[in-house]
GROMACS .gro file of C-alpha atoms in nm:
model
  292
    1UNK     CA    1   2.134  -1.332   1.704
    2UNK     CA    2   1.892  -1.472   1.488
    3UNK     CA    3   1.913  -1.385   1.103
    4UNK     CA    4   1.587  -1.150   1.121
    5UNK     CA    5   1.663  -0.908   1.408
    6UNK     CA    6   1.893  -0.710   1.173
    7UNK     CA    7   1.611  -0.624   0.921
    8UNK     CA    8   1.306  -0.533   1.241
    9UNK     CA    9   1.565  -0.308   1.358
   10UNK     CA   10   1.627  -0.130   0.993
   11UNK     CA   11   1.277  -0.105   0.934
   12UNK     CA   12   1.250   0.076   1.290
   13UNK     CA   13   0.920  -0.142   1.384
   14UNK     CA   14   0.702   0.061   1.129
   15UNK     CA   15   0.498  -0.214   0.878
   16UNK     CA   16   0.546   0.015   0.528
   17UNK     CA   17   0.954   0.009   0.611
   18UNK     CA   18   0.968  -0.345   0.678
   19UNK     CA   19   0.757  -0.446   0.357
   20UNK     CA   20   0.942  -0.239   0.198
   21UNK     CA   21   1.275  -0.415   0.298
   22UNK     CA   22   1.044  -0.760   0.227
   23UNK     CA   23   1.038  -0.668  -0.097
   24UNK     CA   24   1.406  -0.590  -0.161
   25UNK     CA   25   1.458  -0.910   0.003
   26UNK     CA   26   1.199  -1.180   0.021
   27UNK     CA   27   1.422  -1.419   0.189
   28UNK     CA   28   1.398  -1.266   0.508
   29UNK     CA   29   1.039  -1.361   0.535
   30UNK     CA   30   1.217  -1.694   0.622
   31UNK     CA   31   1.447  -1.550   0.847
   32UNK     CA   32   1.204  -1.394   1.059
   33UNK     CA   33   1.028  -1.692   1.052
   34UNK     CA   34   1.268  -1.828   1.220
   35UNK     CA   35   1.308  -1.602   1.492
   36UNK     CA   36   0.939  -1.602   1.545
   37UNK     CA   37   0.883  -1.983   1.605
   38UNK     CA   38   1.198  -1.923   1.812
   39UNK     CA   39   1.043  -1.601   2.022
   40UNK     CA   40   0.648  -1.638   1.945
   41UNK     CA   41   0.581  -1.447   2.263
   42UNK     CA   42   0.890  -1.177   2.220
   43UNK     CA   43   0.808  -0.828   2.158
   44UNK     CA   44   1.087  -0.834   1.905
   45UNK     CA   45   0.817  -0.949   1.658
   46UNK     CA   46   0.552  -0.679   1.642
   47UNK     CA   47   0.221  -0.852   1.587
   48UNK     CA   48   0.147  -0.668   1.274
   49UNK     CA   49   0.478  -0.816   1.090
   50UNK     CA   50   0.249  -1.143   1.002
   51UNK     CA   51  -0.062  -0.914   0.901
   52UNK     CA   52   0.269  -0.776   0.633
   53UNK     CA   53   0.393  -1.094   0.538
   54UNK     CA   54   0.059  -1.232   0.442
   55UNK     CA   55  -0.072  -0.930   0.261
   56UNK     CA   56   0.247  -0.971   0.050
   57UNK     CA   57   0.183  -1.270  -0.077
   58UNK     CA   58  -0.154  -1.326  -0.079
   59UNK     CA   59  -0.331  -1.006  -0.083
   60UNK     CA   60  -0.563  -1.147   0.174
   61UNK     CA   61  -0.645  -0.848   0.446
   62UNK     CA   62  -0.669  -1.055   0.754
   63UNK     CA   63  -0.639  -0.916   1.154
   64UNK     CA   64  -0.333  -0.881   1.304
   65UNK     CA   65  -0.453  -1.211   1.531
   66UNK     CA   66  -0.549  -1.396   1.230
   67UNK     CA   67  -0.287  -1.361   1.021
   68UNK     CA   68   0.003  -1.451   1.368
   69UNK     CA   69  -0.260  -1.790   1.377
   70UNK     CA   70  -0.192  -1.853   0.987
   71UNK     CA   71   0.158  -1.713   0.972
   72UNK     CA   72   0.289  -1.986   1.269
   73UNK     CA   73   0.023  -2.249   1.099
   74UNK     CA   74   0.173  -2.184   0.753
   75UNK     CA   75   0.550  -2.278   0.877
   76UNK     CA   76   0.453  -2.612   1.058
   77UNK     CA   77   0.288  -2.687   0.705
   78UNK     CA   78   0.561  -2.597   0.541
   79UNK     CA   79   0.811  -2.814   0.767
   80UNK     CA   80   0.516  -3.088   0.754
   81UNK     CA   81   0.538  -3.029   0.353
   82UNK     CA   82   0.935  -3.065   0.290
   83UNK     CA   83   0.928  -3.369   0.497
   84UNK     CA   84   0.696  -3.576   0.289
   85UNK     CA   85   0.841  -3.395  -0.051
   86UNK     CA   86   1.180  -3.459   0.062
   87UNK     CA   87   1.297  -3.112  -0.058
   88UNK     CA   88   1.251  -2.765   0.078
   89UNK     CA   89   0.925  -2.610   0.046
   90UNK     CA   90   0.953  -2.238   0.004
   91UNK     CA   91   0.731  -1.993   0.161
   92UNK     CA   92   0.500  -1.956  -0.162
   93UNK     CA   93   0.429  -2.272  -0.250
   94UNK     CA   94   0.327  -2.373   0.149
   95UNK     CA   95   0.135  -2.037   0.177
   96UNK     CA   96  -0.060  -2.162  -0.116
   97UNK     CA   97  -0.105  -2.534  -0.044
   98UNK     CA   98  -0.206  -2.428   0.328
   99UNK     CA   99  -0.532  -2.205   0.192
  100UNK     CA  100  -0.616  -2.398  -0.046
  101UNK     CA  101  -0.621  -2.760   0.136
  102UNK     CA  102  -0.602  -2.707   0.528
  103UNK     CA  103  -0.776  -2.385   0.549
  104UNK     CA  104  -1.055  -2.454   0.243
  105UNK     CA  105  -1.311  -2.199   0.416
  106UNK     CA  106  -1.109  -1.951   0.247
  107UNK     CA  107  -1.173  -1.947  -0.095
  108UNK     CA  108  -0.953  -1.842  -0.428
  109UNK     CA  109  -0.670  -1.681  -0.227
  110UNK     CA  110  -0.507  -1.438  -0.460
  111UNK     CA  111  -0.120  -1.555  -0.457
  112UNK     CA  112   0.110  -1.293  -0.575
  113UNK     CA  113   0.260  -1.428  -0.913
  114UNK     CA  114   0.663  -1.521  -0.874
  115UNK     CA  115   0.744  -1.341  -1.163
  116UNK     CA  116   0.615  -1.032  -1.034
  117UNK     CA  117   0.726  -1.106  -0.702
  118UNK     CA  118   1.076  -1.152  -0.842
  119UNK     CA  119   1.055  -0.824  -1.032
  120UNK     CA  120   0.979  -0.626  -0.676
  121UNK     CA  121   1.279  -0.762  -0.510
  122UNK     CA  122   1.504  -0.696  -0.818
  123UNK     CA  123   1.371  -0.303  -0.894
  124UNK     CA  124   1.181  -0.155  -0.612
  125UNK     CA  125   1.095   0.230  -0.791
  126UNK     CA  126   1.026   0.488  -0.575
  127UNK     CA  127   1.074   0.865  -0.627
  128UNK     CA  128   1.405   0.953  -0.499
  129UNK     CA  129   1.225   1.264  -0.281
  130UNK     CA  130   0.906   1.120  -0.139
  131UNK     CA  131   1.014   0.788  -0.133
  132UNK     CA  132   0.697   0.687  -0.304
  133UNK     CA  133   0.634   0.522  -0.617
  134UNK     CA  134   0.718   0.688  -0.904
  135UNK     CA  135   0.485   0.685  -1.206
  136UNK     CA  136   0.596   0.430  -1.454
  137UNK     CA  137   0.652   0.150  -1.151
  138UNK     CA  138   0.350   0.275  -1.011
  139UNK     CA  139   0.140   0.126  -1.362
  140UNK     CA  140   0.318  -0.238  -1.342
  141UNK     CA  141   0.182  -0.240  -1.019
  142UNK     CA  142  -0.171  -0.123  -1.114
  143UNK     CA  143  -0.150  -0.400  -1.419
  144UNK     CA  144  -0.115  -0.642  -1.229
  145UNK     CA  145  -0.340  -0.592  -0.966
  146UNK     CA  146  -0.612  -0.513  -1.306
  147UNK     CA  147  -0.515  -0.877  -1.451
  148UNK     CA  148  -0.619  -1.020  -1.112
  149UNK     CA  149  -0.945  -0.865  -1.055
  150UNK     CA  150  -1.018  -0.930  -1.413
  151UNK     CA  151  -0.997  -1.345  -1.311
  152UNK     CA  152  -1.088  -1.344  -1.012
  153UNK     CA  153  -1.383  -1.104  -0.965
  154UNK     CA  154  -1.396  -0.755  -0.772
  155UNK     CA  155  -1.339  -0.396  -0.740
  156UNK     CA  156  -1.080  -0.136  -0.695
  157UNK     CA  157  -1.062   0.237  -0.708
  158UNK     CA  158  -0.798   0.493  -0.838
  159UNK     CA  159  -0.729   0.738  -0.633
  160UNK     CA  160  -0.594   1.111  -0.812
  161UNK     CA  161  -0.475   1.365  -0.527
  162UNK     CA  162  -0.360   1.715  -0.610
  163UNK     CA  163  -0.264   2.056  -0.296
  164UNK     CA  164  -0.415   2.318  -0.340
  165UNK     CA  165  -0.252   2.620  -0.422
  166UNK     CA  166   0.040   2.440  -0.398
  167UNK     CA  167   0.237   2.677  -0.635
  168UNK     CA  168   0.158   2.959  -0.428
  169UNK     CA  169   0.362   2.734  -0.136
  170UNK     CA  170   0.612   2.693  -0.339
  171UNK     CA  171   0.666   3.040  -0.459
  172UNK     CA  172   0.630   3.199  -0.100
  173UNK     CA  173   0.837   2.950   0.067
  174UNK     CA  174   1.047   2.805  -0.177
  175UNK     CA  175   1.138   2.444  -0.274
  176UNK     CA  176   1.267   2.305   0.027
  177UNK     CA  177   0.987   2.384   0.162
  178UNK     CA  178   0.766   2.288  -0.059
  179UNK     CA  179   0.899   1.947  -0.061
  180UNK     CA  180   0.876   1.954   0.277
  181UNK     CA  181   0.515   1.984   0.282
  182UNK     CA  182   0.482   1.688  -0.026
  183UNK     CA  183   0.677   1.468   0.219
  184UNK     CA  184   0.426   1.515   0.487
  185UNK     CA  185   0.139   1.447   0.311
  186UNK     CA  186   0.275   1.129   0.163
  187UNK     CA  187   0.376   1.011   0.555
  188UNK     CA  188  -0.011   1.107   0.628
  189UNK     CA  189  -0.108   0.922   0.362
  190UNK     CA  190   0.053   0.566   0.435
  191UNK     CA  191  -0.036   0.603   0.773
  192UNK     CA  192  -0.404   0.575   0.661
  193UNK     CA  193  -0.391   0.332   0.401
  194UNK     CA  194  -0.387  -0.039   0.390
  195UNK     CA  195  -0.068  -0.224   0.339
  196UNK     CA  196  -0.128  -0.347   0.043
  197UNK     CA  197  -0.292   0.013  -0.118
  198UNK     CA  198  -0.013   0.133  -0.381
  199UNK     CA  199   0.056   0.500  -0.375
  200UNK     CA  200   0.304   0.662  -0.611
  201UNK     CA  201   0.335   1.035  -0.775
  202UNK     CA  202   0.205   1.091  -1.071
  203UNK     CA  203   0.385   1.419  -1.099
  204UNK     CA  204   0.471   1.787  -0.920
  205UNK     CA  205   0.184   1.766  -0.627
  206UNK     CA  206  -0.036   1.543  -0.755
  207UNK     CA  207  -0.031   1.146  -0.620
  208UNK     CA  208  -0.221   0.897  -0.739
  209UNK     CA  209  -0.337   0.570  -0.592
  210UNK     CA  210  -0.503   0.264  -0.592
  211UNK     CA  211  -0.638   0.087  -0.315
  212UNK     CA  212  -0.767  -0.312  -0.416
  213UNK     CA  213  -1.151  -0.431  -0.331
  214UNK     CA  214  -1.229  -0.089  -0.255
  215UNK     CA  215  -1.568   0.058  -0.408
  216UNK     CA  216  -1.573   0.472  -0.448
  217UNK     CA  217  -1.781   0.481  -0.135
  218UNK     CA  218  -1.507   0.333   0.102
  219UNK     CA  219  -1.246   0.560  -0.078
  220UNK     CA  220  -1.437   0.837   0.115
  221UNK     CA  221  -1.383   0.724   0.434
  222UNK     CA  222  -1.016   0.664   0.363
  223UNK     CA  223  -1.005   1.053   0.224
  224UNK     CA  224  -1.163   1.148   0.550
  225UNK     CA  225  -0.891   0.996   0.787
  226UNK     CA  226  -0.601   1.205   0.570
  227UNK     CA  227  -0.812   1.502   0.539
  228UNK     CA  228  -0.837   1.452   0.929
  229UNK     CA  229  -0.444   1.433   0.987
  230UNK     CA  230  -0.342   1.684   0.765
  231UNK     CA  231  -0.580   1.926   0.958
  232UNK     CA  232  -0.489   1.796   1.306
  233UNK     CA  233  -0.124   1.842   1.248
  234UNK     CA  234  -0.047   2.132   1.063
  235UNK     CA  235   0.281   2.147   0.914
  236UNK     CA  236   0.548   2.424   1.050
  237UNK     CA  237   0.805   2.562   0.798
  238UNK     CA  238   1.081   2.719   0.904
  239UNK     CA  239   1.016   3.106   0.934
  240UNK     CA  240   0.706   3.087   0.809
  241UNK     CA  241   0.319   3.020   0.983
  242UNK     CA  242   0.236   2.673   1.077
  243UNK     CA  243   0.116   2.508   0.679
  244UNK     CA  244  -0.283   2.351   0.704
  245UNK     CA  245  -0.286   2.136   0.366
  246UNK     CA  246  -0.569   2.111   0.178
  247UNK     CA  247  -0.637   1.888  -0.159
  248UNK     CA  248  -0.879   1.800  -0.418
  249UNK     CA  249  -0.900   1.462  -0.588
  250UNK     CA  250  -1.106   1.231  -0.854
  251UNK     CA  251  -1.161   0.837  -0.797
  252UNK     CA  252  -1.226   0.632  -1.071
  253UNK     CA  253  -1.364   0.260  -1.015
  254UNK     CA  254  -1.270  -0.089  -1.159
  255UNK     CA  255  -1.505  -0.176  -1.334
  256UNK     CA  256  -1.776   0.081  -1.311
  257UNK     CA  257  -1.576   0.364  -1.474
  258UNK     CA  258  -1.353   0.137  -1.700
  259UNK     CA  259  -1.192  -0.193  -1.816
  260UNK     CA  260  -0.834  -0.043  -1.840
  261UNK     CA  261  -0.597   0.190  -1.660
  262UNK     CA  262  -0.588   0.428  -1.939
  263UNK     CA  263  -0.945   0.480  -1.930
  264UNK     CA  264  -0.925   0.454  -1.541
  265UNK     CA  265  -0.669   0.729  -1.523
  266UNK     CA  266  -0.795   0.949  -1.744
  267UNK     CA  267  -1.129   0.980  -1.564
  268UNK     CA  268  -0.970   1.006  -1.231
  269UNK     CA  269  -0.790   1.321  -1.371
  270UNK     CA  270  -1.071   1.427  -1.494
  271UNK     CA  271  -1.268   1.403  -1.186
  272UNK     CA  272  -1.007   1.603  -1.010
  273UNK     CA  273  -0.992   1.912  -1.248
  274UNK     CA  274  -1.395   1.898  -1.199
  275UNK     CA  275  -1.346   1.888  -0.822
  276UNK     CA  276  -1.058   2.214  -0.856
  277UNK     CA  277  -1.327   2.383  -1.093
  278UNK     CA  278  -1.624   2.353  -0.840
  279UNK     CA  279  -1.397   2.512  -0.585
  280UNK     CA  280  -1.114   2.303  -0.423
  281UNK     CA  281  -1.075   2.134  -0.121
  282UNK     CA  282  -1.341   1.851  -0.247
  283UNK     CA  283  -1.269   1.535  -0.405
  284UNK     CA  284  -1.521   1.420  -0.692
  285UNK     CA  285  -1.641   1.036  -0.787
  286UNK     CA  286  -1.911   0.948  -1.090
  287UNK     CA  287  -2.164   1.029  -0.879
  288UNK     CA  288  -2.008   1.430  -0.810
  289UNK     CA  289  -1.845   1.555  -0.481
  290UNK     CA  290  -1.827   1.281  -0.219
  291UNK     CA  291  -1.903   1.479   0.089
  292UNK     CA  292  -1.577   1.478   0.308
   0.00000   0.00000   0.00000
């Protein structure tokens, strides 16, 4: 068995399980590497596990076709590389050279820095109930993803999601329940978002995330898809009437709406109390209610 079939089967062929295994332990990147060039063809490498890998390290957002072409292209380099070097190349350093020098069309490829990459494997955060982000982890990811727009140009848009009448859930139904609902709507959430968007909880039922080189306008469309699958699939609590969620949020934009996350925050928030004040179910940007 090859050393990367363990980890597909733990992450149970679903991309935000395996990168979230990736980042416990980046070494497996190699491993699987490995059993692809051994099994290019085999279905025991979903396509998408490249499209993962690559949005990892490079934040690049490439098809799942492109980024199998690179992925495959980026370990002959690498073999190519620790021949001449004498010395093996690891999977950052070829990444980078590739990009940069045999695929030079692409232009400033954002790497993800080692020392943050070394602080994901060693303390992956997430909410011990939602399995989410929690807060504080949630803003060392936001910082750095603000200190690389900053150099290298761009957008990005914070996200602030809150139920409504989500205490009145809670206090009909109970907590299990409750939490029960939460956990749905984060599932229905990363199954609309990118890989590389970053969604944590900010507290009680309110999320908040933030989704890179994304302008207010295409955070709308996003909304729309969860709107969509919350409504499509209502959720069923036991002895009680199937659950349709509804929410109301505020998005704040990088750089438009401000040059730090404080600032960034804060507005988001304040978009979303505007949005709850003009009636619910709505979700607010600079320029008022987006239209979902």
């Amino acid at each position: 068995m090859h050393g990367g079939e363990p980890l597909l089967a733990e992450a149970g062929l679903d991309p935000h399980a395996l990168k979230k295994l990736l980042l416990k332990d980046a070494g497996q990147i190699d491993q699987i590497g490995q059993l692809a060039a051994a099994d290019r063809f085999s279905a025991r490498v979903p396509q998408w596990y490249y499209r993962v890998v690559l949005s990892l390290l490079t934040s690049m957002d490439l098809s799942e076709a492109e980024a199998e072409n690179h992925f495959f292209a980026i370990l002959q380099h690498r073999q190519d590389l620790s021949v001449r070097m004498g010395r093996d190349i690891g999977i950052r350093v070829a990444c980078l050279d590739y990009f940069l020098h045999v695929e030079n069309r692409m232009i400033n490829p954002k790497l993800v820095e080692a020392d943050l990459f070394e602080q994901l494997l060693g303390k992956t955060k997430l909410d011990p109930k939602l399995q989410c982000y929690n807060y504080p982890f949630f803003l060392e990811l936001a910082q750095t993803e603000l200190h690389k727009t900053r150099r290298h140009g761009g957008s990005f848009s914070i996200l602030m999601l809150d139920l409504d009448d989500f205490k009145q859930l809670n206090d009909t139904c109970g907590h299990v329940c409750a939490d029960e609902v939460l956990r749905y709507c984060v599932d229905a959430m990363r199954e609309q978002l990118r890989v590389e968007d970053i969604i944590g909880r900010y507290g009680g039922d309110e999320f908040i995330c933030l989704l890179p080189h994304t302008a207010a306008e295409g955070v709308g469309c996003v909304l729309k898809r969860i709107r969509t699958a919350l409504l499509d699939c209502p959720v069923v609590l036991p002895g009680a009437e199937a659950c349709l969620v509804h929410f109301s949020g505020g998005v704040a934009e990088y750089p438009g709406d401000g040059d730090d996350l404080d600032t960034l925050v804060r507005t988001a928030d304040t978009r979303l109390y505007q949005a709850k004040e003009a009636g619910k179910n709505m979700v607010y940007s600079g320029k008022g209610d987006i239209g979902l």
